[in-house]
Coordinates of C-alpha atoms and ligand atoms in Angstrom, one line a residue:
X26 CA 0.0 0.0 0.0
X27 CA 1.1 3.6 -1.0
X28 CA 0.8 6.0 1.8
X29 CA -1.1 8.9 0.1
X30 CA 0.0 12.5 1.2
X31 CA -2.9 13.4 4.0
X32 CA -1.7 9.9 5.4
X33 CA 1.4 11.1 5.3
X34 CA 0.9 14.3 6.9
X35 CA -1.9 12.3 9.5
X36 CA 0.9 9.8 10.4
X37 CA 3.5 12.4 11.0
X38 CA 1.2 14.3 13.6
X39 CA 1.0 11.4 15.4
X40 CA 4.6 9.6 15.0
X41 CA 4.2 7.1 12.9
X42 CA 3.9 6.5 9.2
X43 CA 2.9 3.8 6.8
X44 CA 5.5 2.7 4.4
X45 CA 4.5 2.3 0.8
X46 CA 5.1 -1.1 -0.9
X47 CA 8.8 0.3 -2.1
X48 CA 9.8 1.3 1.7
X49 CA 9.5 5.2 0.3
X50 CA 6.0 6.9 0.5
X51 CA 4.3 7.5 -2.3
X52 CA 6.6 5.6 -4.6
X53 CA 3.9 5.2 -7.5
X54 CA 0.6 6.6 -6.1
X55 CA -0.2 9.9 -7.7
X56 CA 1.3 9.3 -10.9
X57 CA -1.0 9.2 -14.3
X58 CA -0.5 7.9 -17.3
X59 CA -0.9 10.7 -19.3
X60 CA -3.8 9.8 -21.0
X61 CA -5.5 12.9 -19.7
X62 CA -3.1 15.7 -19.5
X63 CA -4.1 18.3 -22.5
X64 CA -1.9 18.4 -25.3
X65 CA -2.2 22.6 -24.6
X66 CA -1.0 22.1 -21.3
X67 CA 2.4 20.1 -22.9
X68 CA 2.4 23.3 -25.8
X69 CA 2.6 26.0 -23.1
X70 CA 5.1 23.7 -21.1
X71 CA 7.5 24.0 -23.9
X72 CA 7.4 27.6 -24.6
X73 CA 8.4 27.9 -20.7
X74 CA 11.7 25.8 -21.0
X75 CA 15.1 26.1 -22.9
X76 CA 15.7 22.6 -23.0
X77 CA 13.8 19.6 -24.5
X78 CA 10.6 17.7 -24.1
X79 CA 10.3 14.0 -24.7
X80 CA 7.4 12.2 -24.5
X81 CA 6.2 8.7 -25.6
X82 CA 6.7 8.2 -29.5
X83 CA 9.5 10.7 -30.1
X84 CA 12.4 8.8 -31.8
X85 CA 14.8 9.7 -28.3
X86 CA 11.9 8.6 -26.1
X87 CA 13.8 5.2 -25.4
X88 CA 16.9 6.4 -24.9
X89 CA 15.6 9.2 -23.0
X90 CA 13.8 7.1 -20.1
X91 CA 17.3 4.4 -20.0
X92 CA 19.5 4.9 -16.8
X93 CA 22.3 3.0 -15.4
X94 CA 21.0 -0.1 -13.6
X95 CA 18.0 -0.5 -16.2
X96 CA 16.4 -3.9 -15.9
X97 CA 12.7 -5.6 -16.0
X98 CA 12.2 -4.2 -12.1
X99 CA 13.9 -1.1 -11.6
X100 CA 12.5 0.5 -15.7
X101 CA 9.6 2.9 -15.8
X102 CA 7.8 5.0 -18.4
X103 CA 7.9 8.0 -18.0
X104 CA 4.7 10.6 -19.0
X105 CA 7.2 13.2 -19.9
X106 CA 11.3 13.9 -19.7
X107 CA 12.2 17.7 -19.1
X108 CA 15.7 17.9 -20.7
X109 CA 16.8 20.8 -19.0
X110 CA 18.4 23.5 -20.8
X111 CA 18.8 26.3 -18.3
X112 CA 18.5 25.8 -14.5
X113 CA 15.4 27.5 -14.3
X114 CA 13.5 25.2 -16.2
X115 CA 13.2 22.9 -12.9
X116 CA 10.5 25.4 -11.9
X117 CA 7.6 25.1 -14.6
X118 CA 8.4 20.9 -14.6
X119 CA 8.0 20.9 -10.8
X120 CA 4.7 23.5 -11.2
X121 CA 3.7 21.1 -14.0
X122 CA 4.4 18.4 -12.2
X123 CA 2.6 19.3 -9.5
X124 CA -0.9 20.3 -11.7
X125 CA -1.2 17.0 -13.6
X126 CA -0.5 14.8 -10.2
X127 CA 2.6 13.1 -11.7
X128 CA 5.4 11.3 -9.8
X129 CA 8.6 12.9 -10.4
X130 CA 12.4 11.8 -10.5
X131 CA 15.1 13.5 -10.8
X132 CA 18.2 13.0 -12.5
X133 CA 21.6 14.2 -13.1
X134 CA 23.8 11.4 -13.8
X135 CA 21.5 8.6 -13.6
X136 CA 23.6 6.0 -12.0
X137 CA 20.9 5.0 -8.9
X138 CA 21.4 1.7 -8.0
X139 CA 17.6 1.6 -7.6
X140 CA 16.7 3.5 -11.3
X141 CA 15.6 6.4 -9.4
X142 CA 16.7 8.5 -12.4
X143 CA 13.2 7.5 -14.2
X144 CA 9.9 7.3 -12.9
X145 CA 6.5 6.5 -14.4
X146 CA 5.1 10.4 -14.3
X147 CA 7.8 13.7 -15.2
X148 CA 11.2 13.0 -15.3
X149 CA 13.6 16.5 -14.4
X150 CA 17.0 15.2 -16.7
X151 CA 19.7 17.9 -15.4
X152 CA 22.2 16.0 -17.7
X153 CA 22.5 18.6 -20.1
X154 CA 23.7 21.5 -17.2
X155 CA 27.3 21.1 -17.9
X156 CA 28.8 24.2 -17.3
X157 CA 31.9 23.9 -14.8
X158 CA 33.7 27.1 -13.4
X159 CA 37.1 26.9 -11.8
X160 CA 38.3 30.0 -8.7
X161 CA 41.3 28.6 -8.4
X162 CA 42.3 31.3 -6.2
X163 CA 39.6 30.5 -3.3
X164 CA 40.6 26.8 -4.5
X165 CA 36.5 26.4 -5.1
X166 CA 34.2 24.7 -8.4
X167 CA 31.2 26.0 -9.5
X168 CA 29.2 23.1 -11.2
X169 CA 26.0 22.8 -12.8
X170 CA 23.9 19.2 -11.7
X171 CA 24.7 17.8 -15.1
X172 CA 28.6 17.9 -14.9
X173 CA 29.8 14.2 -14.0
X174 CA 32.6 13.3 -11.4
X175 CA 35.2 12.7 -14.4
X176 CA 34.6 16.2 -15.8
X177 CA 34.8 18.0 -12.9
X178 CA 38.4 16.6 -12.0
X179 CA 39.3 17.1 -15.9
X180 CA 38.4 20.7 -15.1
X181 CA 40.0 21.2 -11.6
X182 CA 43.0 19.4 -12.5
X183 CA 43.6 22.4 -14.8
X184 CA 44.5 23.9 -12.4
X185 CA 46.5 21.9 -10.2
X186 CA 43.9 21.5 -7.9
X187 CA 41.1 18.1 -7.2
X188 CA 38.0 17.7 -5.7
X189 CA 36.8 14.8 -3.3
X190 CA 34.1 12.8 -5.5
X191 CA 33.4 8.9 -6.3
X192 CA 35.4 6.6 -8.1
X193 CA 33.5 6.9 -11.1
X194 CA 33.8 9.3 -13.6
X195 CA 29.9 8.5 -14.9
X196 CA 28.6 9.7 -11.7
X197 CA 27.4 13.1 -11.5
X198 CA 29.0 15.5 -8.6
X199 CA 25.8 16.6 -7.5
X200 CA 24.3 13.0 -6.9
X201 CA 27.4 11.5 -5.0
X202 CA 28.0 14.7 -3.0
X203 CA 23.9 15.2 -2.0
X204 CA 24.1 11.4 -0.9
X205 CA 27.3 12.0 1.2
X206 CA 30.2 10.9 -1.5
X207 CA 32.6 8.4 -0.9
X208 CA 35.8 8.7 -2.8
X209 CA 39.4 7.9 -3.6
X210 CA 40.7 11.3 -1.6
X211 CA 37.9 10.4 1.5
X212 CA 40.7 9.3 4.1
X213 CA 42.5 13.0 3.2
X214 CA 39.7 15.4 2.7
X215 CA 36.4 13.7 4.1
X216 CA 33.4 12.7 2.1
X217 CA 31.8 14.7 -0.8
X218 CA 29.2 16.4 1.5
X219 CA 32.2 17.8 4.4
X220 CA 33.2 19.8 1.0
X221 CA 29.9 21.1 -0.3
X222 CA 29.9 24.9 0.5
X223 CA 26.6 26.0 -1.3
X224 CA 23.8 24.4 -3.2
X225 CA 21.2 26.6 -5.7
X226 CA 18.1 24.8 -4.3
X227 CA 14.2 24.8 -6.6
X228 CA 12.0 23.3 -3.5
X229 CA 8.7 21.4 -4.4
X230 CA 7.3 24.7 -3.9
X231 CA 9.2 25.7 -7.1
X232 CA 11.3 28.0 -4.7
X233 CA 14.5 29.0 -5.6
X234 CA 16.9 28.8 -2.6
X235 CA 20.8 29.6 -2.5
X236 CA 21.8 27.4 0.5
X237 CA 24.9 27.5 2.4
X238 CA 26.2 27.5 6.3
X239 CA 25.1 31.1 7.1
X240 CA 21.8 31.1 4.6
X241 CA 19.8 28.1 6.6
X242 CA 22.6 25.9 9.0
X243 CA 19.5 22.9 9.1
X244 CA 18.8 22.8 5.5
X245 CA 22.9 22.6 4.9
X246 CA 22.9 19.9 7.2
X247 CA 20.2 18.0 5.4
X248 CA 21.5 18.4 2.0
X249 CA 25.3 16.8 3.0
X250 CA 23.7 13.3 3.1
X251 CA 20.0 13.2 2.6
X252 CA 20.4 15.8 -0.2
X253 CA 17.6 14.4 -2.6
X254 CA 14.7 15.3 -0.4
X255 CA 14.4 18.8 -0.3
X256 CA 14.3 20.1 -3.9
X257 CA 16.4 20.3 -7.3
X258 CA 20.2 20.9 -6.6
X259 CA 20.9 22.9 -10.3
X260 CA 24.8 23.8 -9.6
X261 CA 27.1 23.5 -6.3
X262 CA 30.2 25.1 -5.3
X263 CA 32.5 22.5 -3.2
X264 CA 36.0 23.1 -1.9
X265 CA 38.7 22.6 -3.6
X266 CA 42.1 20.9 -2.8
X267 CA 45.9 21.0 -3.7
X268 CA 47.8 17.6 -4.4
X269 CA 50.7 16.6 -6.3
X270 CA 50.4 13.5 -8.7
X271 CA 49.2 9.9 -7.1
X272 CA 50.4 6.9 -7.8
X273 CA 47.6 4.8 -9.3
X274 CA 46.4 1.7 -10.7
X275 CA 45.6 -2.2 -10.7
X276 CA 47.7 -4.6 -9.3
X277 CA 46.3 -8.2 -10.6
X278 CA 46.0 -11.7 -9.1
X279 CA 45.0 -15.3 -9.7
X280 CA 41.6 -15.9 -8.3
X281 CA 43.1 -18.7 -6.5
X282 CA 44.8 -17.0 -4.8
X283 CA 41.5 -15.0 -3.3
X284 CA 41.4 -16.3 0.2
X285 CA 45.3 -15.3 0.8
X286 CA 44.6 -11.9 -1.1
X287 CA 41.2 -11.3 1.0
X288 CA 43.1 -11.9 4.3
X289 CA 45.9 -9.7 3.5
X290 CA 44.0 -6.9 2.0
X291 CA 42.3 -6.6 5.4
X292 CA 45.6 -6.4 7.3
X293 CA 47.0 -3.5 5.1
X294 CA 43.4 -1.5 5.1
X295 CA 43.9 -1.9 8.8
X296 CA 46.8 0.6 9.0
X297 CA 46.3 2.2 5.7
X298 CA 47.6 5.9 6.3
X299 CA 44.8 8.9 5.3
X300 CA 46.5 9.0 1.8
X301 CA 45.3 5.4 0.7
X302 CA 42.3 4.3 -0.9
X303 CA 42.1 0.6 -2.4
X304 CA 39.5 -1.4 -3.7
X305 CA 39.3 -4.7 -3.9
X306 CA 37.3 -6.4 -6.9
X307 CA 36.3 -10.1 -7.6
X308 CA 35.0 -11.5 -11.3
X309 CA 34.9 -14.9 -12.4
X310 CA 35.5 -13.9 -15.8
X311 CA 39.5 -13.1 -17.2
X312 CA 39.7 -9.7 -15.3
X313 CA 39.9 -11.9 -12.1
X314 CA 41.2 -10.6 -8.7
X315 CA 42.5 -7.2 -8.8
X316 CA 43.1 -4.4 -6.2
X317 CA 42.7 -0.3 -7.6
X318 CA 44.9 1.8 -5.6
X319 CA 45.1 5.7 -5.1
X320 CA 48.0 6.8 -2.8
X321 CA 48.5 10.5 -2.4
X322 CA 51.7 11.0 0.0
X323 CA 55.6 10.5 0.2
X324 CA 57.0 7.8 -2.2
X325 CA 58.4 5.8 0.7
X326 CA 55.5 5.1 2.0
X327 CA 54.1 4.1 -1.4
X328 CA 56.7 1.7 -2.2
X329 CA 55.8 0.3 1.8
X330 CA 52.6 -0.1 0.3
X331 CA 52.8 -1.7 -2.9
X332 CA 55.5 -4.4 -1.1
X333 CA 53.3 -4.9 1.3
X334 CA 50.3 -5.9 -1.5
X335 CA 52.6 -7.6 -4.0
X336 CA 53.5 -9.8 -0.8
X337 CA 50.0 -11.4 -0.7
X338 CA 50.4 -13.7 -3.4
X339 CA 52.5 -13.8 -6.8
X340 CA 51.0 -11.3 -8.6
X341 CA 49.8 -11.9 -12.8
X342 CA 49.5 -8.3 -13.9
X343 CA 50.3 -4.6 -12.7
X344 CA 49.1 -1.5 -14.0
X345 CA 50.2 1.2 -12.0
X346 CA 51.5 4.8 -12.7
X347 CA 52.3 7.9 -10.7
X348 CA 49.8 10.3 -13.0
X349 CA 47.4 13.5 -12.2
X350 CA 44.5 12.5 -9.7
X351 CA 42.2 13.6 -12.8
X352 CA 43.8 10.8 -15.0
X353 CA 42.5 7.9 -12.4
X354 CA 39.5 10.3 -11.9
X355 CA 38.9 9.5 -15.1
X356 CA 39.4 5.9 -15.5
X357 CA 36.2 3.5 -15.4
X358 CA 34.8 1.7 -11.8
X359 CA 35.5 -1.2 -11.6
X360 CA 31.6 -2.2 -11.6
X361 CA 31.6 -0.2 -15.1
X362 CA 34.2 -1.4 -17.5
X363 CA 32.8 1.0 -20.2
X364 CA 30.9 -2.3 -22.5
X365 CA 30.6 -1.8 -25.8
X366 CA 28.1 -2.6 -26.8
X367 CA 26.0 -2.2 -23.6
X368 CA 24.1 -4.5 -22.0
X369 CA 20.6 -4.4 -22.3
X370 CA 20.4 -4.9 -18.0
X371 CA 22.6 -3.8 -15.0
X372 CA 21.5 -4.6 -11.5
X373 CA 23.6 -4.5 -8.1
X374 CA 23.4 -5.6 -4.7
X375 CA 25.2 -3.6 -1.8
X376 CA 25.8 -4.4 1.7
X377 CA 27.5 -2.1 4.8
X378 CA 29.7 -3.6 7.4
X379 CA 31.1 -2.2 10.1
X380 CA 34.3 -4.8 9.6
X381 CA 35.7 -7.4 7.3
X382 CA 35.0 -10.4 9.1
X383 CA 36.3 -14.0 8.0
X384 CA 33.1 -15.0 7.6
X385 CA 32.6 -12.6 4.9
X386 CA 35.4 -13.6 3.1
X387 CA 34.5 -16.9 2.9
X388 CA 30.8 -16.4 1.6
X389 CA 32.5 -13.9 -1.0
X390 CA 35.1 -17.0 -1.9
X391 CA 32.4 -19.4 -1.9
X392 CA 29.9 -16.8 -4.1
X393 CA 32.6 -16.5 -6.4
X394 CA 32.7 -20.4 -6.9
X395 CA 28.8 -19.9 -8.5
X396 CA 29.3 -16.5 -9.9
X397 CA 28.1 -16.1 -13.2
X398 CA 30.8 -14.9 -15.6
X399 CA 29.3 -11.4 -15.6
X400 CA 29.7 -10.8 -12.2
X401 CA 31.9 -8.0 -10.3
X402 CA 32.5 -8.6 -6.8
X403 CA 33.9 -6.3 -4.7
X404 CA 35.5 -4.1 -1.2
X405 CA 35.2 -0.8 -1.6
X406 CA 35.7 2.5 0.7
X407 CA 37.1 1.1 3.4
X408 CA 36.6 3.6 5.9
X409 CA 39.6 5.2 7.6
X410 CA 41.1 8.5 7.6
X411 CA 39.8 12.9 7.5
X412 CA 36.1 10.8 6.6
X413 CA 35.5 8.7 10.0
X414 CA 37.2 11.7 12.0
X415 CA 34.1 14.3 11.1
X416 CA 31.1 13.5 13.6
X417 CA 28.6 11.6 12.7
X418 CA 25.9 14.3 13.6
X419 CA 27.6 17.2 11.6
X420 CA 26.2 16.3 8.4
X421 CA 23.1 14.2 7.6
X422 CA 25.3 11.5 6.4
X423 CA 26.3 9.3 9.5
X424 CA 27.9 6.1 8.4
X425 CA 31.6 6.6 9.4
X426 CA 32.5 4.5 11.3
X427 CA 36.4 3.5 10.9
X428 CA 36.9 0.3 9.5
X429 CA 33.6 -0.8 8.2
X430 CA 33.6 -1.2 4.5
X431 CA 31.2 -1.4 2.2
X432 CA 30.4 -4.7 -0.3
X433 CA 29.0 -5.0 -3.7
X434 CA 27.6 -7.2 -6.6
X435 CA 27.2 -6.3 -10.1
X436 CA 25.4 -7.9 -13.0
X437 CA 24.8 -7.4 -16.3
X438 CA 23.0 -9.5 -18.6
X439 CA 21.2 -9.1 -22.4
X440 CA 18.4 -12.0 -22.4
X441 CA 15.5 -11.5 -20.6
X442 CA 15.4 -15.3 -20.3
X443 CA 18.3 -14.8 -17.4
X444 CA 16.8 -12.2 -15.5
X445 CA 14.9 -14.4 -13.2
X446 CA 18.8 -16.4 -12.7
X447 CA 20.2 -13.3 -11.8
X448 CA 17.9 -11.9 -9.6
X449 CA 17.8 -15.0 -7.8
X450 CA 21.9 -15.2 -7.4
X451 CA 22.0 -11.6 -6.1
X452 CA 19.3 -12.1 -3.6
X453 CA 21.3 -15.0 -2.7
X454 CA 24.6 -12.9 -2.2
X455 CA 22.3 -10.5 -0.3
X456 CA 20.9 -12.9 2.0
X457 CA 24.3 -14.6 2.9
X458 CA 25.9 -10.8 3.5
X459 CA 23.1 -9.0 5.2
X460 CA 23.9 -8.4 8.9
X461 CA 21.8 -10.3 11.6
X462 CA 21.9 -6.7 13.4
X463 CA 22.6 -3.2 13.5
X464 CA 21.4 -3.0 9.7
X465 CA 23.0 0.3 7.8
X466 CA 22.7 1.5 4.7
X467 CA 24.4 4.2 2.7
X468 CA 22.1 6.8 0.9
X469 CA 24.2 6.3 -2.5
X470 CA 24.0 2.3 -2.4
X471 CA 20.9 1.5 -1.5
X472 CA 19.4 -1.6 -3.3
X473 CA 16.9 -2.4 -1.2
X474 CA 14.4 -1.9 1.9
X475 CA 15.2 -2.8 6.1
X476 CA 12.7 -3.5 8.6
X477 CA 13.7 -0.4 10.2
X478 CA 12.9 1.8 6.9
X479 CA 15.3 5.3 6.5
X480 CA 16.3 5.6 10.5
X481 CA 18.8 2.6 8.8
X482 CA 19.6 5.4 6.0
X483 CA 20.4 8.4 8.6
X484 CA 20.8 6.8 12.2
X485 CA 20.6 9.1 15.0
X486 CA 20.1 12.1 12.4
X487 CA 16.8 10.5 11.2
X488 CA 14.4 13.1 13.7
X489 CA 16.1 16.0 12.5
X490 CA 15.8 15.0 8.8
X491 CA 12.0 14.1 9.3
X492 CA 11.9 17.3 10.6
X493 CA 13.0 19.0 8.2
X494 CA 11.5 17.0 5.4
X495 CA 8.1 18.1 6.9
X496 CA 9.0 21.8 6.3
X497 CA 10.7 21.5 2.9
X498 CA 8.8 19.0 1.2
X499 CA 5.6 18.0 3.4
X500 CA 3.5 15.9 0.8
X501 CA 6.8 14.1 -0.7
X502 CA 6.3 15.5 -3.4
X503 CA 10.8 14.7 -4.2
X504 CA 10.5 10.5 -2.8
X505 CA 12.9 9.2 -5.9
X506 CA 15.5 9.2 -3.7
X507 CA 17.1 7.6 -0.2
X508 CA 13.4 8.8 1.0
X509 CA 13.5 10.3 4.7
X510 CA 9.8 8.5 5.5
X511 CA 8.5 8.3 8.9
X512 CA 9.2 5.4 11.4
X513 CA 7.6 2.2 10.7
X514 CA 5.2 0.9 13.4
Ligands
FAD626 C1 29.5 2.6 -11.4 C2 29.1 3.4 -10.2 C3 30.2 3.8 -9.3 C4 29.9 4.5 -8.2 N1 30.9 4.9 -7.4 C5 30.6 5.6 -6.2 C6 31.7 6.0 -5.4 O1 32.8 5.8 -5.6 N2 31.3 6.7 -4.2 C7 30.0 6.9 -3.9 O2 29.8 7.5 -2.8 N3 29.0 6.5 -4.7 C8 29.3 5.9 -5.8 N4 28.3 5.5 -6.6 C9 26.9 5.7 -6.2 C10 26.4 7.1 -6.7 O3 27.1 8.1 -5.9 C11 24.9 7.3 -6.5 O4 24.2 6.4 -7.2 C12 24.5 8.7 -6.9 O5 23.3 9.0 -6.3 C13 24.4 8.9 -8.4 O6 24.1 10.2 -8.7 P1 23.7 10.4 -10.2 O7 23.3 11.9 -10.3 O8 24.7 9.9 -11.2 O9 22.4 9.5 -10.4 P2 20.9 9.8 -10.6 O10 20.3 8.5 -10.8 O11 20.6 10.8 -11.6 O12 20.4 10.4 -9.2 C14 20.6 9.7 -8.0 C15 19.7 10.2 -6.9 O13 20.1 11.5 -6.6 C16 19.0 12.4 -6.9 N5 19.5 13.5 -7.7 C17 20.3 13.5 -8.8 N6 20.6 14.7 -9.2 C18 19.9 15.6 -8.3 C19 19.8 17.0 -8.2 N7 20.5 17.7 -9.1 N8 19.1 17.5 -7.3 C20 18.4 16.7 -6.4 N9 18.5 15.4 -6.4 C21 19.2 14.8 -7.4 C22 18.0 11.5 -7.8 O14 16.7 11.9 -7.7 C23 18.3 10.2 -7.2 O15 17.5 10.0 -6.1 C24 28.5 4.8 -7.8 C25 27.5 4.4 -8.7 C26 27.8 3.7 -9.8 C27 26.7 3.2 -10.7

C-alpha cells in the first residue's frame, strides 16, 4: 500500500507512518499515465523551458527514459522527460508536475542503483547543465547538476587542484555529493558532503533557494547526506584541494589466490595511512582478482605499500603509474568497464559492514565459486582517515565509522530469459551478507528496503531529517531518492 499525502501528513502528527510497498512513501501513487493531460498544457510547457521535451513516440523517447541499472524491475515509463536547458526550467516541470498529479524523478547522472533516475510520471534530466567554473584562487568549483565526477576533476586538474568525489567518472558530482560521497581522496579530505559549500536549491514549492552554512545551517545539514529530499540541486560550489600527482592503478591476481589476497587486504586497510584508498574487486571472468589503488603522499610510504600488496600472493599483472589524480579520476569503476556494446540490463546488490569479518570472506570465496561470468564482486571504501574523524551528527550522512567497509555485486545480462537467474543469485549474495543486526545502509548504495525503513539510512540524524522534510517537502512531493519516510510501526 502507498501512503497517500494526507496519510502522510496524518501519520506524522502522530509519529508514525505507513511505508509504501517500495519502503518510500508515495513511490507510484499519484502518478498518471498521461492519458489525460491536455496536449495545450504540454504546448505552453514547452514555450516555458530552454531545454527539450520528450514524451512517448518521439524517436529519443527510449533512450531518454534508460538509466544506469535499467532492468525488468527497476525500468519505468515516463509521462514526460524535461531535458533541461537552463537551471530555471526545474520550476515550470516541478509547477507542471505538481498540476497534472505526476510522480517525479530526478536526474543528473543517472547511475541510482535503484533507477531512481526514471519514474513513471515527469522526469527532471539535469544532464545537459554542464557548465563547470574553476576560482582557483579560493581553491573552489562551480558546477552545474549535469557535470559528471570525471569532468569536474578534468576541469580542476587544470589547475593543479582536485576535488573529493566517487570513483566513477559517470557519476554526477551533484548526486554523490547530496548522498554523502565516498571517494578515492575520503581518508584525506572527508566525504563529498564535508566539502559542499553551497547548493542553488528549486524546492517542491518551485522556490528557488541559495543554501549555504550562514543562509539556513538545518537545511545545509540536510542536504550533505540526505540531499535528494528537499528540492532540485541545479549547480554547487565544493572546496577545492591541492595535491601533487598519485600513484595509481591495478595490481592483478590469480583468483586462487583469493582467500590469501582477501586476508591480507584486510591487514593492510587496517593501517592504511589517510592518503590510501584501495578497492578490492572479484569476477569470475579473465579480469579476475585485482586491487585499484590511489595513494597521495611520500613515495616511501608508497613503495611500503605496494611491497606490502605484491606480498600477498605472486601477482599476474600490474598497471600502475604515478599520474594527475584527474587521469585515475577518469578511468572506469570497476563495476563499469565501459561495455561496448552495452548490456541491455545492469543490477547491483550492496551491503554495509562495520568490519571485514572472515566469515565474509569466505561467503565472498564461496559466491565467487557460483558466480556467473558477468559478475563483479567487490570491497570498496574502506573507511579510515579525515572521513570517520568528522562527527557523525555534523552532516546528515552518518555512516563513518572507521573500518567498516562497504560490499558489492554487479550484474549485467542481455536475455531476458536470465533475469529471473540473476535476480535470484544476487538475492542470494544478499541474503548470505546481510547483517543479523545493527542493519546500515548508505544513501548512494541502497538496493533495497530494512525492517527499520530510512532511520537505517540516517541513524541518529533521522528526527532532524523528518523534521526538516516536513518543512521543505511535506507531501513528498521529491520521494525518488534515499526517501527520509517516517518510522515504521
Ligand atoms: C558505477 C558506479 C560507481 C559509483 N561509485 C561511487 C563512489 O565511488 N562513491 C560513492 O559515494 N558513490 C558511488 N556510486 C553511487 C552514486 O554516488 C549514487 O548512485 C549517486 O546518487 C548517483 O548520482 P547520479 O546523479 O549519477 O544518479 P541519478 O540516478 O541521476 O540520481 C541519483 C539520486 O540523486 C537524486 N538527484 C540526482 N541529481 C539531483 C539533483 N540535481 N538535485 C536533487 N536530487 C538529485 C536523484 O533523484 C536520485 O534519487 C557509484 C554508482 C555507480 C553506478
Amino acid at each position: 500500500m502507498n501512503s497517500t499525502r494526507r496519510e502522510f501528513l496524518r501519520d506524522v502528527a502522530v509519529g508514525s507512518a505507513v511505508l509504501g510497498a517500495g519502503g518510500a512513501l508515495g513511490t507510484r501513487g499519484a502518478a498518471a499515465d498521461g492519458a489525460d493531460i491536455p496536449f495545450e498544457a504540454v504546448t505552453k510547457l514547452r514555450a516555458r523551458v530552454q531545454g527539450q521535451l520528450v514524451l512517448p513516440g518521439d524517436a529519443s523517447y527510449d533512450q531518454s527514459k534508460r538509466v544506469f541499472y535499467w532492468n525488468p524491475q527497476t525500468q519505468r515509463q515516463p509521462v514526460l522527460v524535461v531535458q533541461c536547458g537552463h537551471e530555471d526550467d526545474v520550476i515550470p516541470a516541478i509547477e507542471f508536475a505538481r498540476d497534472h498529479a505526476l510522480e517525479v524523478a530526478v536526474r543528473s547522472g543517472g547511475h541510482s542503483h535503484l533507477a531512481w533516475g526514471s519514474s513513471d510520471g515527469l522526469v527532471i534530466d539535469l544532464s545537459r547543465l554542464k557548465q563547470i567554473t574553476i576560482d582557483p584562487a579560493r581553491k573552489i568549483v562551480r558546477a552545474q547538476a549535469g557535470a559528471f565526477g570525471g569532468e569536474v576533476a578534468r576541469a580542476a586538474g587544470e589547475y593543479g587542484l582536485v576535488p573529493v568525489l566517487g570513483q566513477c567518472p559517470g557519476v554526477s558530482a551533484t548526486g554523490v555529493t547530496l548522498g554523502g560521497g565516498l571517494g578515492w581522496l575520503s581518508g584525506l579530505f572527508g566525504a563529498c558532503c564535508d566539502n559542499l559549500l553551497s547548493a542553488r536549491l528549486i524546492t517542491a514549492d518551485a522556490q528557488t533557494l541559495q543554501v549555504n552554512a550562514q543562509s539556513d545551517p538545518d537545511l545545509f545539514w540536510g542536504l550533505r547526506g540526505a540531499g535528494a529530499n528537499f528540492g532540485v540541486t541545479t549547480s554547487f560550489e565544493v572546496q577545492l584541494h591541492a595535491i601533487g600527482p598519485v600513484l595509481g592503478g591495478d595490481i592483478h591476481f590469480a583468483v586462487r589466490d583469493a582467500r590469501a589476497v582477501l586476508h591480507g587486504f584486510r591487514e593492510i586497510m587496517h593501517e592504511a595511512p589517510d592518503g590510501f584508498q584501495a578497492t578490492l574487486n572479484l569476477t569470475p571472468g579473465e579480469r579476475g582478482l585485482f586491487i585499484s589503488l590511489c595513494h597521495s603522499g611520500a613515495e616511501s610510504e608508497a613503495d611500503n605499500l605496494l611491497k606490502q600488496i605484491r606480498s600477498l600472493a605472486p601477482t599476474v599483472r600490474e598497471v600502475i603509474q604515478r599520474q594527475p589524480f584527474a587521469k585515475l579520476a577518469e578511468k572506469a569503476a570497476a563495476t563499469n568497464p565501459g561495455n561496448t556494446p552495452a548490456p541491455a540490463f545492469r543490477g547491483i546488490q550492496t551491503v554495509y559492514r562495520d568490519r571485514i569479518t572472515d566469515e565474509i570472506i569466505d561467503i565472498l570465496i564461496d559466491q565467487l565459486a557460483h558466480a556467473p561470468s558477468d559478475v563483479v564482486m567487490g570491497l570498496s571504501h574502506y573507511m579510515h582517515g579525515a572521513v570517520c574523524r568528522v562527527p557523525s551528527e555534523a552532516t546528515a550522512f552518518p555512516h563513518r565509522q572507521a573500518h567498516s567497509v562497504h560490499l558489492r555485486v554487479a550484474f549485467q545480462w542481455s536475455d531476458p530469459a536470465d533475469t529471473d537467474r540473476r535476480f535470484a543469485w544476487g538475492e542470494e549474495w544478499l541474503r548470505q551478507l546481510r547483517p543479523k543486526s545493527d542493519e546500515r545502509l548508505y544513501a548512494n548504495y541502497q538496493t533495497y528496503e530494512t525492517e527499520a525503513g530510512s532511520p537505517s539510512l540516517f541513524g541518529s540524524n533521522h528526527s532532524r531529517l523528518l523534521a526538516l522534510k516536513i518543512k521543505h517537502d511535506p507531501t513528498n512531493f521529491f520521494h525518488r531518492n534515499a526517501n527520509i519516510a517516517a518510522r515504521r510501526v
